[in-house]
Amino acid sequence: LADKSVNRRALCTQLGIQNAEQKLLVGVISRLVTQKGIDILLDALWSKIDCGDCLFALLGSGDALLEERVKALQSTYPDSVGIRLGYDEPLAHQIIAGADLLAVPSLYEPCGLTQMYAMRYATLPLVRATGGLEDTVLGLDEDNFDEATGFKFGDPSAAAVTATLDHALHYFRQAEIWKRLQKNSMSGRFDWQRSAEAYVEIYKR
């Protein structure tokens, strides 16, 4: 975890945004299409950035209207929003390593990989409870601080994303709990050992 602040500072410098430590840095690496839930995320983030709670780092490209919305957000809040439209693999690694939270608000997602990459780097995923996102992220509730690995919401709406961001912000401001969640996420294993053991149990039954 010692490298987390170094990675965050480097990411903010790369994107030209302020490294305000009291603000939650939300990252996104995605195709900019409605299937990925980018529209509802932007609706939610606008108010969170406006009130000074969040920073935003985005890498991706896609639907022209969504690209324009992203550019408008950056134009309005240039010190808090850093974007790169297109493909940039080194920057993708920087976002995964430097963000506090990685948002994957997909309407549907058969598997998804970025949430697993993020957990390896102690970047907590914020995901919609669907498909592989549901399978790989254990959402935080009020009594699973030693197991939870991220934050989840169900309803595909800006209101649900906003509520989940507020939930994440509440614990982001409690450093010791946030570190526990980071360590939980880093300990996640998604290799075939676990899957093979589950198959064996099915066959035994």
mmCIF file of C-alpha atoms in Angstrom:
data_model
loop_
_atom_site.group_PDB
_atom_site.id
_atom_site.type_symbol
_atom_site.label_atom_id
_atom_site.label_comp_id
_atom_site.label_asym_id
_atom_site.label_seq_id
_atom_site.Cartn_x
_atom_site.Cartn_y
_atom_site.Cartn_z
ATOM 1 C CA LEU A 1 0.000 0.000 0.000
ATOM 2 C CA ALA A 2 2.962 2.318 0.403
ATOM 3 C CA ASP A 3 3.087 2.822 -3.377
ATOM 4 C CA LYS A 4 -0.550 3.879 -3.625
ATOM 5 C CA SER A 5 0.042 7.558 -2.882
ATOM 6 C CA VAL A 6 3.004 7.610 -5.276
ATOM 7 C CA ASN A 7 0.889 6.116 -8.063
ATOM 8 C CA ARG A 8 -1.974 8.515 -7.382
ATOM 9 C CA ARG A 9 0.313 11.537 -7.489
ATOM 10 C CA ALA A 10 1.862 10.356 -10.777
ATOM 11 C CA LEU A 11 -1.584 9.812 -12.312
ATOM 12 C CA CYS A 12 -2.766 13.290 -11.328
ATOM 13 C CA THR A 13 0.389 14.807 -12.800
ATOM 14 C CA GLN A 14 -0.044 12.826 -16.018
ATOM 15 C CA LEU A 15 -3.627 14.037 -16.457
ATOM 16 C CA GLY A 16 -3.070 17.576 -15.203
ATOM 17 C CA ILE A 17 -5.493 17.445 -12.286
ATOM 18 C CA GLN A 18 -5.038 18.421 -8.657
ATOM 19 C CA ASN A 19 -3.937 15.738 -6.227
ATOM 20 C CA ALA A 20 -6.330 16.768 -3.442
ATOM 21 C CA GLU A 21 -5.917 13.918 -0.982
ATOM 22 C CA GLN A 22 -9.275 14.510 0.706
ATOM 23 C CA LYS A 23 -11.057 13.808 -2.593
ATOM 24 C CA LEU A 24 -11.937 10.334 -3.855
ATOM 25 C CA LEU A 25 -10.203 9.707 -7.197
ATOM 26 C CA VAL A 26 -12.591 7.723 -9.393
ATOM 27 C CA GLY A 27 -11.118 5.994 -12.431
ATOM 28 C CA VAL A 28 -12.793 4.596 -15.547
ATOM 29 C CA ILE A 29 -11.262 2.560 -18.376
ATOM 30 C CA SER A 30 -14.033 1.681 -20.784
ATOM 31 C CA ARG A 31 -15.694 1.861 -24.127
ATOM 32 C CA LEU A 32 -17.987 4.878 -23.950
ATOM 33 C CA VAL A 33 -21.302 3.186 -24.685
ATOM 34 C CA THR A 34 -24.561 2.967 -22.753
ATOM 35 C CA GLN A 35 -24.062 -0.782 -22.154
ATOM 36 C CA LYS A 36 -21.129 0.174 -19.929
ATOM 37 C CA GLY A 37 -23.334 2.466 -17.850
ATOM 38 C CA ILE A 38 -21.249 5.534 -18.653
ATOM 39 C CA ASP A 39 -24.290 7.810 -18.980
ATOM 40 C CA ILE A 40 -25.577 7.090 -15.479
ATOM 41 C CA LEU A 41 -22.057 7.365 -14.063
ATOM 42 C CA LEU A 42 -21.579 10.806 -15.610
ATOM 43 C CA ASP A 43 -24.931 11.953 -14.222
ATOM 44 C CA ALA A 44 -23.851 10.882 -10.734
ATOM 45 C CA LEU A 45 -20.293 12.185 -10.932
ATOM 46 C CA TRP A 46 -21.282 15.672 -12.043
ATOM 47 C CA SER A 47 -22.774 16.510 -8.640
ATOM 48 C CA LYS A 48 -19.989 14.745 -6.708
ATOM 49 C CA ILE A 49 -17.304 16.709 -8.551
ATOM 50 C CA ASP A 50 -19.259 19.943 -8.264
ATOM 51 C CA CYS A 51 -19.471 19.708 -4.473
ATOM 52 C CA GLY A 52 -15.771 18.905 -4.194
ATOM 53 C CA ASP A 53 -16.003 15.247 -3.175
ATOM 54 C CA CYS A 54 -14.408 13.547 -6.184
ATOM 55 C CA LEU A 55 -11.730 13.677 -8.836
ATOM 56 C CA PHE A 56 -12.238 11.791 -12.112
ATOM 57 C CA ALA A 57 -9.800 10.064 -14.485
ATOM 58 C CA LEU A 58 -11.134 8.486 -17.670
ATOM 59 C CA LEU A 59 -9.614 6.608 -20.575
ATOM 60 C CA GLY A 60 -11.803 5.409 -23.430
ATOM 61 C CA SER A 61 -13.669 6.210 -26.599
ATOM 62 C CA GLY A 62 -16.937 5.364 -28.268
ATOM 63 C CA ASP A 63 -20.314 7.016 -28.686
ATOM 64 C CA ALA A 64 -19.912 10.603 -29.936
ATOM 65 C CA LEU A 65 -22.555 11.993 -27.561
ATOM 66 C CA LEU A 66 -20.901 10.390 -24.554
ATOM 67 C CA GLU A 67 -17.506 11.678 -25.652
ATOM 68 C CA GLU A 68 -18.987 15.178 -25.823
ATOM 69 C CA ARG A 69 -20.429 14.795 -22.316
ATOM 70 C CA VAL A 70 -17.046 13.720 -20.992
ATOM 71 C CA LYS A 71 -15.346 16.688 -22.658
ATOM 72 C CA ALA A 72 -17.982 19.040 -21.232
ATOM 73 C CA LEU A 73 -17.341 17.675 -17.744
ATOM 74 C CA GLN A 74 -13.619 18.265 -18.129
ATOM 75 C CA SER A 75 -14.179 21.743 -19.535
ATOM 76 C CA THR A 76 -16.328 22.655 -16.534
ATOM 77 C CA TYR A 77 -13.962 21.172 -13.930
ATOM 78 C CA PRO A 78 -10.465 21.153 -15.499
ATOM 79 C CA ASP A 79 -8.685 20.816 -12.145
ATOM 80 C CA SER A 80 -10.756 17.789 -11.143
ATOM 81 C CA VAL A 81 -11.360 15.874 -14.385
ATOM 82 C CA GLY A 82 -8.647 14.324 -16.534
ATOM 83 C CA ILE A 83 -9.614 12.448 -19.692
ATOM 84 C CA ARG A 84 -7.887 10.741 -22.585
ATOM 85 C CA LEU A 85 -10.085 9.770 -25.524
ATOM 86 C CA GLY A 86 -8.637 6.788 -27.354
ATOM 87 C CA TYR A 87 -6.417 3.846 -26.502
ATOM 88 C CA ASP A 88 -3.372 4.229 -24.261
ATOM 89 C CA GLU A 89 -2.191 1.054 -22.525
ATOM 90 C CA PRO A 90 0.403 2.699 -20.240
ATOM 91 C CA LEU A 91 -2.229 5.182 -19.058
ATOM 92 C CA ALA A 92 -4.654 2.320 -18.417
ATOM 93 C CA HIS A 93 -2.104 0.819 -16.036
ATOM 94 C CA GLN A 94 -1.595 4.201 -14.387
ATOM 95 C CA ILE A 95 -5.329 4.654 -13.780
ATOM 96 C CA ILE A 96 -5.664 1.156 -12.341
ATOM 97 C CA ALA A 97 -2.687 1.748 -10.037
ATOM 98 C CA GLY A 98 -3.399 5.356 -9.074
ATOM 99 C CA ALA A 99 -7.162 5.657 -8.630
ATOM 100 C CA ASP A 100 -8.884 5.094 -5.299
ATOM 101 C CA LEU A 101 -11.996 3.639 -6.904
ATOM 102 C CA LEU A 102 -12.543 2.038 -10.331
ATOM 103 C CA ALA A 103 -16.102 2.397 -11.614
ATOM 104 C CA VAL A 104 -17.580 -0.405 -13.743
ATOM 105 C CA PRO A 105 -21.319 0.414 -13.804
ATOM 106 C CA SER A 106 -22.228 -1.898 -16.709
ATOM 107 C CA LEU A 107 -25.854 -2.667 -17.510
ATOM 108 C CA TYR A 108 -24.666 -6.221 -18.194
ATOM 109 C CA GLU A 109 -21.202 -7.792 -18.131
ATOM 110 C CA PRO A 110 -20.618 -11.517 -18.783
ATOM 111 C CA CYS A 111 -17.260 -11.344 -16.990
ATOM 112 C CA GLY A 112 -15.260 -8.138 -16.941
ATOM 113 C CA LEU A 113 -11.548 -7.941 -16.188
ATOM 114 C CA THR A 114 -10.793 -4.379 -15.089
ATOM 115 C CA GLN A 115 -12.424 -4.855 -11.683
ATOM 116 C CA MET A 116 -10.067 -7.784 -11.015
ATOM 117 C CA TYR A 117 -7.028 -5.824 -12.204
ATOM 118 C CA ALA A 118 -8.093 -2.964 -9.931
ATOM 119 C CA MET A 119 -8.367 -5.138 -6.837
ATOM 120 C CA ARG A 120 -4.834 -6.427 -7.381
ATOM 121 C CA TYR A 121 -3.647 -2.815 -7.120
ATOM 122 C CA ALA A 122 -5.777 -1.931 -4.048
ATOM 123 C CA THR A 123 -8.137 0.153 -6.162
ATOM 124 C CA LEU A 124 -11.601 -0.688 -4.911
ATOM 125 C CA PRO A 125 -14.169 -1.483 -7.607
ATOM 126 C CA LEU A 126 -17.573 0.160 -7.731
ATOM 127 C CA VAL A 127 -19.738 -2.116 -9.872
ATOM 128 C CA ARG A 128 -23.290 -2.907 -10.776
ATOM 129 C CA ALA A 129 -24.366 -6.287 -9.415
ATOM 130 C CA THR A 130 -24.599 -8.143 -12.698
ATOM 131 C CA GLY A 131 -22.836 -11.088 -14.359
ATOM 132 C CA GLY A 132 -19.150 -11.408 -13.649
ATOM 133 C CA LEU A 133 -19.132 -8.161 -11.666
ATOM 134 C CA GLU A 134 -21.519 -9.753 -9.199
ATOM 135 C CA ASP A 135 -19.360 -12.894 -9.089
ATOM 136 C CA THR A 136 -16.006 -11.236 -8.461
ATOM 137 C CA VAL A 137 -16.750 -8.299 -6.115
ATOM 138 C CA LEU A 138 -18.028 -8.687 -2.568
ATOM 139 C CA GLY A 139 -19.876 -5.494 -1.763
ATOM 140 C CA LEU A 140 -19.458 -3.752 1.567
ATOM 141 C CA ASP A 141 -22.348 -3.832 3.989
ATOM 142 C CA GLU A 142 -22.338 -2.930 7.657
ATOM 143 C CA ASP A 143 -20.682 -6.035 9.082
ATOM 144 C CA ASN A 144 -18.323 -7.544 6.508
ATOM 145 C CA PHE A 145 -15.330 -5.206 6.770
ATOM 146 C CA ASP A 146 -12.936 -8.153 6.851
ATOM 147 C CA GLU A 147 -14.256 -9.719 3.634
ATOM 148 C CA ALA A 148 -15.657 -6.936 1.438
ATOM 149 C CA THR A 149 -13.635 -6.045 -1.659
ATOM 150 C CA GLY A 150 -15.620 -3.169 -3.150
ATOM 151 C CA PHE A 151 -18.987 -1.479 -3.583
ATOM 152 C CA LYS A 152 -22.036 -2.677 -5.501
ATOM 153 C CA PHE A 153 -25.399 -1.293 -6.609
ATOM 154 C CA GLY A 154 -28.330 -2.943 -8.307
ATOM 155 C CA ASP A 155 -30.636 -0.431 -9.966
ATOM 156 C CA PRO A 156 -29.122 0.902 -13.229
ATOM 157 C CA SER A 157 -29.740 4.551 -12.396
ATOM 158 C CA ALA A 158 -27.794 7.688 -11.571
ATOM 159 C CA ALA A 159 -29.488 7.777 -8.168
ATOM 160 C CA ALA A 160 -28.139 4.310 -7.328
ATOM 161 C CA VAL A 161 -24.630 5.263 -8.460
ATOM 162 C CA THR A 162 -24.786 8.461 -6.405
ATOM 163 C CA ALA A 163 -25.867 6.550 -3.298
ATOM 164 C CA THR A 164 -23.041 4.043 -3.777
ATOM 165 C CA LEU A 165 -20.494 6.819 -4.275
ATOM 166 C CA ASP A 166 -21.727 8.390 -1.020
ATOM 167 C CA HIS A 167 -21.300 5.006 0.672
ATOM 168 C CA ALA A 168 -17.742 4.740 -0.656
ATOM 169 C CA LEU A 169 -16.944 8.325 0.362
ATOM 170 C CA HIS A 170 -18.102 7.627 3.905
ATOM 171 C CA TYR A 171 -15.472 4.902 4.288
ATOM 172 C CA PHE A 172 -12.819 6.651 2.200
ATOM 173 C CA ARG A 173 -12.793 9.258 4.971
ATOM 174 C CA GLN A 174 -12.111 6.521 7.537
ATOM 175 C CA ALA A 175 -8.541 5.624 6.669
ATOM 176 C CA GLU A 176 -8.214 2.463 8.724
ATOM 177 C CA ILE A 177 -11.394 0.896 7.343
ATOM 178 C CA TRP A 178 -10.384 1.879 3.796
ATOM 179 C CA LYS A 179 -7.015 0.149 4.266
ATOM 180 C CA ARG A 180 -8.791 -3.003 5.457
ATOM 181 C CA LEU A 181 -10.893 -2.994 2.303
ATOM 182 C CA GLN A 182 -7.803 -2.450 0.150
ATOM 183 C CA LYS A 183 -6.028 -5.390 1.765
ATOM 184 C CA ASN A 184 -9.131 -7.542 1.269
ATOM 185 C CA SER A 185 -9.206 -6.651 -2.406
ATOM 186 C CA MET A 186 -5.500 -7.341 -2.912
ATOM 187 C CA SER A 187 -5.893 -10.826 -1.442
ATOM 188 C CA GLY A 188 -8.531 -11.850 -4.000
ATOM 189 C CA ARG A 189 -7.713 -14.854 -6.163
ATOM 190 C CA PHE A 190 -9.343 -15.523 -9.510
ATOM 191 C CA ASP A 191 -7.167 -18.320 -10.850
ATOM 192 C CA TRP A 192 -8.352 -21.817 -11.741
ATOM 193 C CA GLN A 193 -7.530 -23.320 -8.352
ATOM 194 C CA ARG A 194 -10.718 -21.977 -6.804
ATOM 195 C CA SER A 195 -12.849 -22.827 -9.826
ATOM 196 C CA ALA A 196 -11.411 -26.356 -10.037
ATOM 197 C CA GLU A 197 -12.176 -26.997 -6.367
ATOM 198 C CA ALA A 198 -15.751 -25.800 -6.907
ATOM 199 C CA TYR A 199 -16.138 -28.180 -9.877
ATOM 200 C CA VAL A 200 -14.830 -31.076 -7.790
ATOM 201 C CA GLU A 201 -17.419 -30.348 -5.103
ATOM 202 C CA ILE A 202 -20.187 -30.325 -7.713
ATOM 203 C CA TYR A 203 -19.046 -33.682 -9.091
ATOM 204 C CA LYS A 204 -18.866 -35.147 -5.582
ATOM 205 C CA ARG A 205 -22.456 -34.109 -4.888
#
